[in-house]
Amino acid sequence: MKVLLALLTSVLFLTACEMQQDPLANASDQVRNGHLPDTNKPVPEKPIPQDGLLVDAPERVNARVGSEVQFKVGGRVMIPGVTFKMIVLNLADFPGAKFDEATGEFIWTPSKALLGSLPNLAMSLKVVLATESTPAHPTVSVRNHEVRFFIENTYTKPIVNTIEGSSGVLITGKSYEMTVTLEDIDAYAKENVSVQVRDCVASYSSDSISHFVEVKNIKDVAGSTGKYTGTVVVNLNNADTLAYGTYCFALAAVSKHGVVSDFYKREVTVEPRLRPTKMTMENVPNITAGESVQVAFSIYDPSNFANIRLVSMDDVAAALPGSSLVCKKAYGTSSQLDCAGLIKTDATTAAKTLTVNIKVESVSPRSIQTATNTHTLRINVKAANP
């Protein structure tokens, strides 16, 4: 009996030991430390890239004490379905200013009390575009923009107040319009107003684009004395020589007495328009039935700018069994596809001309430009000699 009790006690002791073993002994460190495995964690949505958030507001506003300035603050999100709002963070720094979030209109008259005896004053209006969180796009994305004010205490010469419009990338081959607002107290009518296009100074960081710019349609601002608007046309229809980059032009208002305003410099980002892709081979040398030939050719962007990808290609093996053709991105460049393969025939292949359609897509690496082109490779097969 004692032996039986001893055996039973031993079994119970071993069972208890088994039950008290660490249940996480074989688990990973993440689980043992209370962390879910990465594969089970929700992946947070990435913010929208800055290039996808565009703020439409002047970069600079020239103003003077006692004269009202107004402009629009707007924005765009380059992803469909994403809503946003425009916010002014430091409206209190501009005493008496009004900002309508619904329309984006900013109105302000600088006061004498703000400048006191100062000849001029520089200020910055801080604007924010913030996307709104939705189930489809829960992450809030933000883009900041500064509107720089330069305020004169007294009027001594004409003033170019603002240039507004076309804040996104400008594409060559198109024409764009902006609006210039200005003050010229010496002008009694719009016929006395002159706005000249000038190059930016040589020391400025951007290349000049002034030769593509003109100002026209000068008009009076209703209800305001000495204030005018004009249309700034940036005509890039013949600007295909421009490479991608930032360019600059300047405007100057000249009074009827020959007094010139300070230059208002405006920078624009220009991108070449997408060009039709080209192919280095359109016809395979004549093949006699029973022969085979290796082919190699390229499809490329002539401006070496766009990214090219293969969309679809006819199956050459369906028409010529044993044949193959592959197109892939060229080594070291995304603006070219290199295609190579074997065109194979046998003695029973009938004389004919076969076509292989190759469809490619060009995508701008920096904007929303896309284009598709279809190239045709012709294969001429002659009948075998009798």
Short mmCIF file of C-alpha atoms in Angstrom, two decimals:
data_model
loop_
_atom_site.label_atom_id
_atom_site.label_comp_id
_atom_site.label_asym_id
_atom_site.label_seq_id
_atom_site.Cartn_x
_atom_site.Cartn_y
_atom_site.Cartn_z
CA MET A 1 0.00 0.00 0.00
CA LYS A 2 2.84 2.39 0.85
CA VAL A 3 4.45 1.64 -2.50
CA LEU A 4 1.19 2.42 -4.31
CA LEU A 5 0.80 5.72 -2.48
CA ALA A 6 4.37 6.67 -3.31
CA LEU A 7 3.82 5.97 -7.00
CA LEU A 8 0.58 7.95 -7.00
CA THR A 9 2.27 10.92 -5.32
CA SER A 10 5.07 10.88 -7.91
CA VAL A 11 2.58 10.89 -10.79
CA LEU A 12 0.65 13.84 -9.31
CA PHE A 13 3.88 15.77 -8.74
CA LEU A 14 5.03 15.29 -12.35
CA THR A 15 1.59 16.28 -13.66
CA ALA A 16 1.66 19.50 -11.62
CA CYS A 17 5.09 20.31 -13.00
CA GLU A 18 3.79 19.81 -16.54
CA MET A 19 0.86 22.17 -15.84
CA GLN A 20 3.13 24.87 -14.35
CA GLN A 21 5.48 25.04 -17.38
CA ASP A 22 5.66 28.41 -19.20
CA PRO A 23 2.87 28.38 -21.86
CA LEU A 24 4.86 30.97 -23.90
CA ALA A 25 8.09 29.02 -23.76
CA ASN A 26 8.15 28.51 -27.53
CA ALA A 27 6.60 31.87 -28.46
CA SER A 28 8.51 34.71 -30.15
CA ASP A 29 9.92 37.62 -28.18
CA GLN A 30 7.20 39.88 -29.64
CA VAL A 31 4.44 37.65 -28.26
CA ARG A 32 6.21 37.10 -24.92
CA ASN A 33 6.55 40.87 -24.50
CA GLY A 34 2.94 41.54 -25.33
CA HIS A 35 3.41 42.75 -28.93
CA LEU A 36 1.39 41.47 -31.84
CA PRO A 37 3.36 40.02 -34.74
CA ASP A 38 3.93 42.65 -37.45
CA THR A 39 1.87 40.65 -39.91
CA ASN A 40 -1.19 41.14 -37.70
CA LYS A 41 -0.73 44.84 -37.08
CA PRO A 42 -2.86 47.25 -39.09
CA VAL A 43 -0.73 49.08 -41.67
CA PRO A 44 -1.22 52.85 -41.30
CA GLU A 45 -2.10 54.81 -44.41
CA LYS A 46 0.76 56.96 -45.64
CA PRO A 47 0.19 60.72 -45.90
CA ILE A 48 -0.45 62.09 -49.38
CA PRO A 49 2.86 63.26 -50.95
CA GLN A 50 3.42 67.00 -51.03
CA ASP A 51 3.23 66.97 -54.83
CA GLY A 52 -0.37 65.79 -54.47
CA LEU A 53 -1.35 68.80 -52.33
CA LEU A 54 -1.43 72.15 -54.12
CA VAL A 55 -2.02 75.52 -52.46
CA ASP A 56 -3.42 78.21 -54.75
CA ALA A 57 -2.33 81.49 -53.19
CA PRO A 58 0.15 84.24 -54.04
CA GLU A 59 3.68 83.80 -52.80
CA ARG A 60 4.09 87.57 -52.31
CA VAL A 61 1.74 90.48 -51.69
CA ASN A 62 2.90 94.08 -52.00
CA ALA A 63 0.67 96.49 -50.08
CA ARG A 64 0.58 99.97 -48.57
CA VAL A 65 -0.98 101.61 -45.56
CA GLY A 66 -4.62 102.57 -46.08
CA SER A 67 -5.08 100.58 -49.30
CA GLU A 68 -7.12 97.39 -49.28
CA VAL A 69 -5.62 94.21 -50.70
CA GLN A 70 -7.56 91.05 -51.42
CA PHE A 71 -6.78 87.69 -52.95
CA LYS A 72 -7.99 84.11 -52.94
CA VAL A 73 -6.59 81.27 -50.85
CA GLY A 74 -7.50 77.90 -52.30
CA GLY A 75 -6.12 74.45 -52.85
CA ARG A 76 -6.32 71.18 -54.72
CA VAL A 77 -5.76 67.55 -53.81
CA MET A 78 -4.67 65.39 -56.72
CA ILE A 79 -6.44 62.28 -55.38
CA PRO A 80 -10.17 61.92 -56.18
CA GLY A 81 -12.55 61.80 -53.24
CA VAL A 82 -10.25 63.51 -50.72
CA THR A 83 -11.83 66.56 -49.08
CA PHE A 84 -9.83 69.34 -47.45
CA LYS A 85 -10.05 72.71 -45.76
CA MET A 86 -7.90 75.83 -45.91
CA ILE A 87 -6.80 77.37 -42.61
CA VAL A 88 -5.04 80.65 -41.78
CA LEU A 89 -2.99 80.10 -38.64
CA ASN A 90 -2.03 83.66 -37.74
CA LEU A 91 -4.96 85.84 -38.81
CA ALA A 92 -4.61 87.79 -35.53
CA ASP A 93 -1.23 89.10 -36.75
CA PHE A 94 -3.15 91.09 -39.40
CA PRO A 95 -5.41 93.47 -37.44
CA GLY A 96 -8.80 93.83 -39.11
CA ALA A 97 -8.17 91.14 -41.72
CA LYS A 98 -11.00 88.86 -42.82
CA PHE A 99 -10.71 85.35 -44.19
CA ASP A 100 -13.75 83.51 -45.54
CA GLU A 101 -13.06 79.77 -45.33
CA ALA A 102 -16.00 79.03 -47.63
CA THR A 103 -14.77 81.20 -50.52
CA GLY A 104 -11.08 81.45 -49.61
CA GLU A 105 -11.19 85.25 -49.89
CA PHE A 106 -8.67 87.19 -47.80
CA ILE A 107 -9.24 90.96 -47.35
CA TRP A 108 -7.07 93.35 -45.39
CA THR A 109 -6.22 97.03 -45.17
CA PRO A 110 -2.87 97.68 -43.44
CA SER A 111 -3.19 100.44 -40.84
CA LYS A 112 -0.92 103.31 -39.92
CA ALA A 113 -0.85 102.02 -36.34
CA LEU A 114 0.75 98.77 -37.51
CA LEU A 115 3.76 100.45 -39.13
CA GLY A 116 4.04 103.56 -37.02
CA SER A 117 7.07 105.49 -38.25
CA LEU A 118 8.60 102.52 -40.07
CA PRO A 119 9.07 103.09 -43.83
CA ASN A 120 7.99 99.52 -44.55
CA LEU A 121 7.28 96.21 -42.87
CA ALA A 122 7.60 92.54 -43.87
CA MET A 123 5.10 89.99 -42.59
CA SER A 124 4.05 86.42 -43.40
CA LEU A 125 0.56 84.93 -43.57
CA LYS A 126 0.70 81.24 -42.64
CA VAL A 127 -1.73 79.15 -44.68
CA VAL A 128 -2.37 75.43 -44.26
CA LEU A 129 -4.13 72.92 -46.52
CA ALA A 130 -5.33 70.02 -44.35
CA THR A 131 -7.17 66.98 -45.70
CA GLU A 132 -10.20 65.77 -43.78
CA SER A 133 -10.21 62.27 -42.29
CA THR A 134 -12.65 59.86 -43.89
CA PRO A 135 -13.01 56.06 -43.72
CA ALA A 136 -11.42 55.82 -47.17
CA HIS A 137 -8.55 58.19 -46.28
CA PRO A 138 -8.23 58.31 -42.47
CA THR A 139 -4.77 59.88 -42.38
CA VAL A 140 -4.73 63.69 -42.33
CA SER A 141 -2.22 65.16 -44.79
CA VAL A 142 -0.97 68.74 -44.49
CA ARG A 143 0.78 71.24 -46.72
CA ASN A 144 2.04 74.59 -45.42
CA HIS A 145 2.29 77.77 -47.48
CA GLU A 146 3.59 81.23 -46.64
CA VAL A 147 2.23 84.39 -48.24
CA ARG A 148 4.95 87.01 -47.77
CA PHE A 149 3.71 90.59 -47.31
CA PHE A 150 5.79 93.68 -47.96
CA ILE A 151 3.96 96.79 -46.75
CA GLU A 152 4.93 100.36 -47.66
CA ASN A 153 4.04 103.20 -45.31
CA THR A 154 3.58 105.78 -48.05
CA TYR A 155 3.00 105.70 -51.80
CA THR A 156 6.06 106.76 -53.79
CA LYS A 157 5.75 104.68 -56.98
CA PRO A 158 3.44 102.15 -58.66
CA ILE A 159 2.95 98.85 -56.88
CA VAL A 160 2.45 95.38 -58.35
CA ASN A 161 0.32 93.83 -55.60
CA THR A 162 -0.12 90.18 -56.57
CA ILE A 163 0.16 87.60 -59.31
CA GLU A 164 -2.39 84.82 -58.85
CA GLY A 165 -3.24 81.60 -60.67
CA SER A 166 -1.58 78.54 -62.22
CA SER A 167 0.18 77.41 -59.07
CA GLY A 168 0.69 73.85 -60.29
CA VAL A 169 3.17 72.46 -62.80
CA LEU A 170 3.01 74.12 -66.24
CA ILE A 171 3.23 71.73 -69.19
CA THR A 172 4.95 72.75 -72.41
CA GLY A 173 2.66 72.84 -75.42
CA LYS A 174 -0.04 74.71 -73.48
CA SER A 175 -0.88 78.29 -72.57
CA TYR A 176 -1.65 79.49 -69.05
CA GLU A 177 -3.24 82.63 -67.66
CA MET A 178 -2.63 84.43 -64.36
CA THR A 179 -4.03 87.65 -62.95
CA VAL A 180 -1.88 90.61 -61.91
CA THR A 181 -3.23 93.33 -59.60
CA LEU A 182 -1.52 96.70 -59.25
CA GLU A 183 -1.80 100.28 -58.01
CA ASP A 184 -0.92 103.34 -60.05
CA ILE A 185 -2.17 106.53 -58.47
CA ASP A 186 -0.79 108.67 -61.31
CA ALA A 187 -2.90 106.88 -63.90
CA TYR A 188 -6.30 108.44 -64.49
CA ALA A 189 -7.42 105.63 -66.79
CA LYS A 190 -6.34 102.15 -67.81
CA GLU A 191 -4.78 103.61 -70.96
CA ASN A 192 -2.13 105.24 -68.74
CA VAL A 193 -1.18 101.92 -67.13
CA SER A 194 1.86 100.02 -68.37
CA VAL A 195 3.04 96.64 -67.10
CA GLN A 196 6.32 95.38 -68.50
CA VAL A 197 7.74 91.86 -68.44
CA ARG A 198 11.34 91.71 -67.32
CA ASP A 199 14.00 89.05 -66.83
CA CYS A 200 14.88 88.16 -63.29
CA VAL A 201 18.28 89.55 -62.32
CA ALA A 202 21.28 87.50 -63.37
CA SER A 203 22.07 86.55 -59.79
CA TYR A 204 18.61 85.00 -59.32
CA SER A 205 18.61 81.24 -58.90
CA SER A 206 16.15 80.38 -61.71
CA ASP A 207 16.49 80.67 -65.48
CA SER A 208 14.33 83.35 -67.12
CA ILE A 209 11.11 82.48 -68.93
CA SER A 210 10.13 86.09 -69.68
CA HIS A 211 10.25 85.59 -73.47
CA PHE A 212 7.17 83.37 -73.16
CA VAL A 213 5.21 85.89 -71.05
CA GLU A 214 3.03 88.89 -71.95
CA VAL A 215 0.53 91.11 -70.10
CA LYS A 216 -2.73 92.18 -71.70
CA ASN A 217 -6.34 93.21 -70.96
CA ILE A 218 -5.57 95.91 -68.38
CA LYS A 219 -8.84 96.82 -66.61
CA ASP A 220 -10.02 99.20 -63.89
CA VAL A 221 -11.01 97.67 -60.56
CA ALA A 222 -14.63 98.74 -60.04
CA GLY A 223 -15.10 101.07 -57.10
CA SER A 224 -11.37 101.60 -56.48
CA THR A 225 -9.32 104.58 -57.61
CA GLY A 226 -5.87 103.86 -58.98
CA LYS A 227 -6.25 100.06 -58.92
CA TYR A 228 -6.06 97.83 -61.96
CA THR A 229 -5.92 94.20 -63.03
CA GLY A 230 -4.37 92.54 -66.06
CA THR A 231 -4.03 89.10 -67.61
CA VAL A 232 -0.59 87.48 -67.56
CA VAL A 233 -0.27 84.94 -70.38
CA VAL A 234 2.45 82.30 -70.17
CA ASN A 235 2.43 80.78 -73.65
CA LEU A 236 4.41 77.54 -73.73
CA ASN A 237 3.09 76.30 -77.08
CA ASN A 238 6.56 76.73 -78.61
CA ALA A 239 8.57 75.92 -75.51
CA ASP A 240 9.50 72.31 -76.18
CA THR A 241 13.17 73.14 -75.69
CA LEU A 242 12.57 73.75 -71.97
CA ALA A 243 13.75 71.01 -69.64
CA TYR A 244 12.03 70.20 -66.39
CA GLY A 245 12.82 72.83 -63.77
CA THR A 246 11.94 76.07 -62.03
CA TYR A 247 11.87 79.26 -64.11
CA CYS A 248 11.35 82.91 -63.26
CA PHE A 249 9.89 86.06 -64.77
CA ALA A 250 9.30 89.53 -63.32
CA LEU A 251 6.69 92.24 -63.80
CA ALA A 252 7.17 95.98 -63.34
CA ALA A 253 4.50 98.68 -63.44
CA VAL A 254 5.58 101.95 -65.05
CA SER A 255 3.69 105.19 -64.39
CA LYS A 256 3.00 107.73 -67.12
CA HIS A 257 5.82 109.78 -65.59
CA GLY A 258 8.27 106.91 -66.12
CA VAL A 259 8.45 105.88 -62.46
CA VAL A 260 9.04 102.12 -62.22
CA SER A 261 7.71 99.88 -59.46
CA ASP A 262 9.77 97.29 -57.65
CA PHE A 263 9.99 94.06 -59.61
CA TYR A 264 7.46 91.39 -58.72
CA LYS A 265 9.20 88.06 -59.31
CA ARG A 266 7.19 84.94 -60.01
CA GLU A 267 8.60 81.41 -60.19
CA VAL A 268 6.91 78.61 -62.12
CA THR A 269 7.70 74.93 -62.45
CA VAL A 270 7.75 73.73 -66.05
CA GLU A 271 7.57 70.14 -67.25
CA PRO A 272 8.02 68.95 -70.85
CA ARG A 273 4.88 67.56 -72.43
CA LEU A 274 4.89 63.87 -73.14
CA ARG A 275 6.02 63.06 -76.67
CA PRO A 276 4.97 60.03 -78.70
CA THR A 277 7.35 57.16 -78.11
CA LYS A 278 9.51 55.88 -80.96
CA MET A 279 10.68 52.42 -82.03
CA THR A 280 14.06 51.68 -83.59
CA MET A 281 12.77 48.83 -85.78
CA GLU A 282 9.48 48.60 -87.62
CA ASN A 283 10.21 45.82 -90.14
CA VAL A 284 11.95 42.53 -89.58
CA PRO A 285 14.21 41.70 -92.56
CA ASN A 286 12.48 39.38 -95.04
CA ILE A 287 12.49 35.76 -93.89
CA THR A 288 12.18 32.77 -96.16
CA ALA A 289 9.99 29.99 -94.81
CA GLY A 290 12.19 27.58 -92.89
CA GLU A 291 14.55 30.32 -91.64
CA SER A 292 14.82 31.95 -88.23
CA VAL A 293 16.18 35.32 -87.22
CA GLN A 294 17.10 37.01 -83.96
CA VAL A 295 15.60 40.50 -83.53
CA ALA A 296 16.44 43.32 -81.13
CA PHE A 297 14.99 46.81 -80.98
CA SER A 298 14.02 49.52 -78.50
CA ILE A 299 10.96 51.65 -77.73
CA TYR A 300 11.94 54.94 -76.13
CA ASP A 301 10.87 58.43 -75.09
CA PRO A 302 12.68 60.85 -77.47
CA SER A 303 12.93 63.46 -74.69
CA ASN A 304 14.36 60.89 -72.24
CA PHE A 305 11.89 62.13 -69.64
CA ALA A 306 8.90 59.82 -69.17
CA ASN A 307 8.80 56.42 -67.55
CA ILE A 308 7.74 53.79 -70.08
CA ARG A 309 6.05 50.49 -69.30
CA LEU A 310 4.69 47.69 -71.46
CA VAL A 311 0.88 47.49 -71.47
CA SER A 312 0.26 44.63 -73.89
CA MET A 313 1.86 42.80 -76.81
CA ASP A 314 0.51 40.34 -79.38
CA ASP A 315 1.65 36.75 -78.89
CA VAL A 316 4.03 36.16 -81.78
CA ALA A 317 4.12 32.43 -80.99
CA ALA A 318 0.41 32.15 -81.84
CA ALA A 319 1.17 33.11 -85.44
CA LEU A 320 4.66 31.59 -85.71
CA PRO A 321 5.04 28.62 -83.34
CA GLY A 322 8.38 28.54 -81.58
CA SER A 323 8.84 32.28 -81.86
CA SER A 324 9.24 34.53 -78.82
CA LEU A 325 9.50 38.25 -78.08
CA VAL A 326 10.14 39.96 -74.73
CA CYS A 327 10.26 43.69 -73.87
CA LYS A 328 11.70 44.87 -70.58
CA LYS A 329 13.01 48.08 -69.05
CA ALA A 330 16.44 49.02 -70.32
CA TYR A 331 19.30 48.78 -67.87
CA GLY A 332 19.94 52.10 -66.13
CA THR A 333 16.99 54.02 -67.61
CA SER A 334 13.22 53.97 -67.22
CA SER A 335 12.63 55.90 -70.46
CA GLN A 336 13.38 52.95 -72.73
CA LEU A 337 12.15 49.40 -73.27
CA ASP A 338 14.55 46.94 -74.88
CA CYS A 339 12.85 44.19 -76.87
CA ALA A 340 14.49 41.02 -78.16
CA GLY A 341 13.46 37.59 -79.36
CA LEU A 342 13.45 34.88 -82.00
CA ILE A 343 11.30 34.89 -85.11
CA LYS A 344 11.02 31.29 -86.26
CA THR A 345 9.45 29.72 -89.34
CA ASP A 346 9.43 26.28 -90.89
CA ALA A 347 9.13 25.00 -94.43
CA THR A 348 5.33 24.87 -94.16
CA THR A 349 4.97 28.55 -93.19
CA ALA A 350 2.93 30.33 -95.84
CA ALA A 351 4.11 33.59 -97.39
CA LYS A 352 2.54 36.47 -95.49
CA THR A 353 3.13 39.67 -93.59
CA LEU A 354 2.48 39.38 -89.87
CA THR A 355 2.06 42.31 -87.49
CA VAL A 356 2.84 42.38 -83.79
CA ASN A 357 1.16 45.24 -81.93
CA ILE A 358 3.05 46.54 -78.89
CA LYS A 359 1.20 48.97 -76.61
CA VAL A 360 3.20 51.07 -74.14
CA GLU A 361 2.32 53.73 -71.59
CA SER A 362 4.35 56.86 -70.86
CA VAL A 363 4.03 58.34 -67.39
CA SER A 364 5.53 61.61 -66.22
CA PRO A 365 7.62 61.03 -63.09
CA ARG A 366 6.54 64.35 -61.56
CA SER A 367 2.95 65.11 -62.58
CA ILE A 368 -0.26 63.48 -63.74
CA GLN A 369 0.66 63.29 -67.43
CA THR A 370 0.07 59.89 -69.03
CA ALA A 371 -0.09 58.78 -72.66
CA THR A 372 -0.34 55.49 -74.53
CA ASN A 373 1.19 54.61 -77.89
CA THR A 374 0.90 51.50 -80.02
CA HIS A 375 3.80 50.39 -82.19
CA THR A 376 3.64 47.77 -84.93
CA LEU A 377 6.41 45.31 -85.78
CA ARG A 378 5.95 43.87 -89.28
CA ILE A 379 7.31 40.42 -90.11
CA ASN A 380 7.56 39.60 -93.84
CA VAL A 381 7.73 35.88 -94.65
CA LYS A 382 8.53 34.69 -98.18
CA ALA A 383 7.60 31.28 -99.50
CA ALA A 384 10.28 28.60 -99.41
CA ASN A 385 12.19 28.04 -102.66
CA PRO A 386 10.72 25.09 -104.61
#
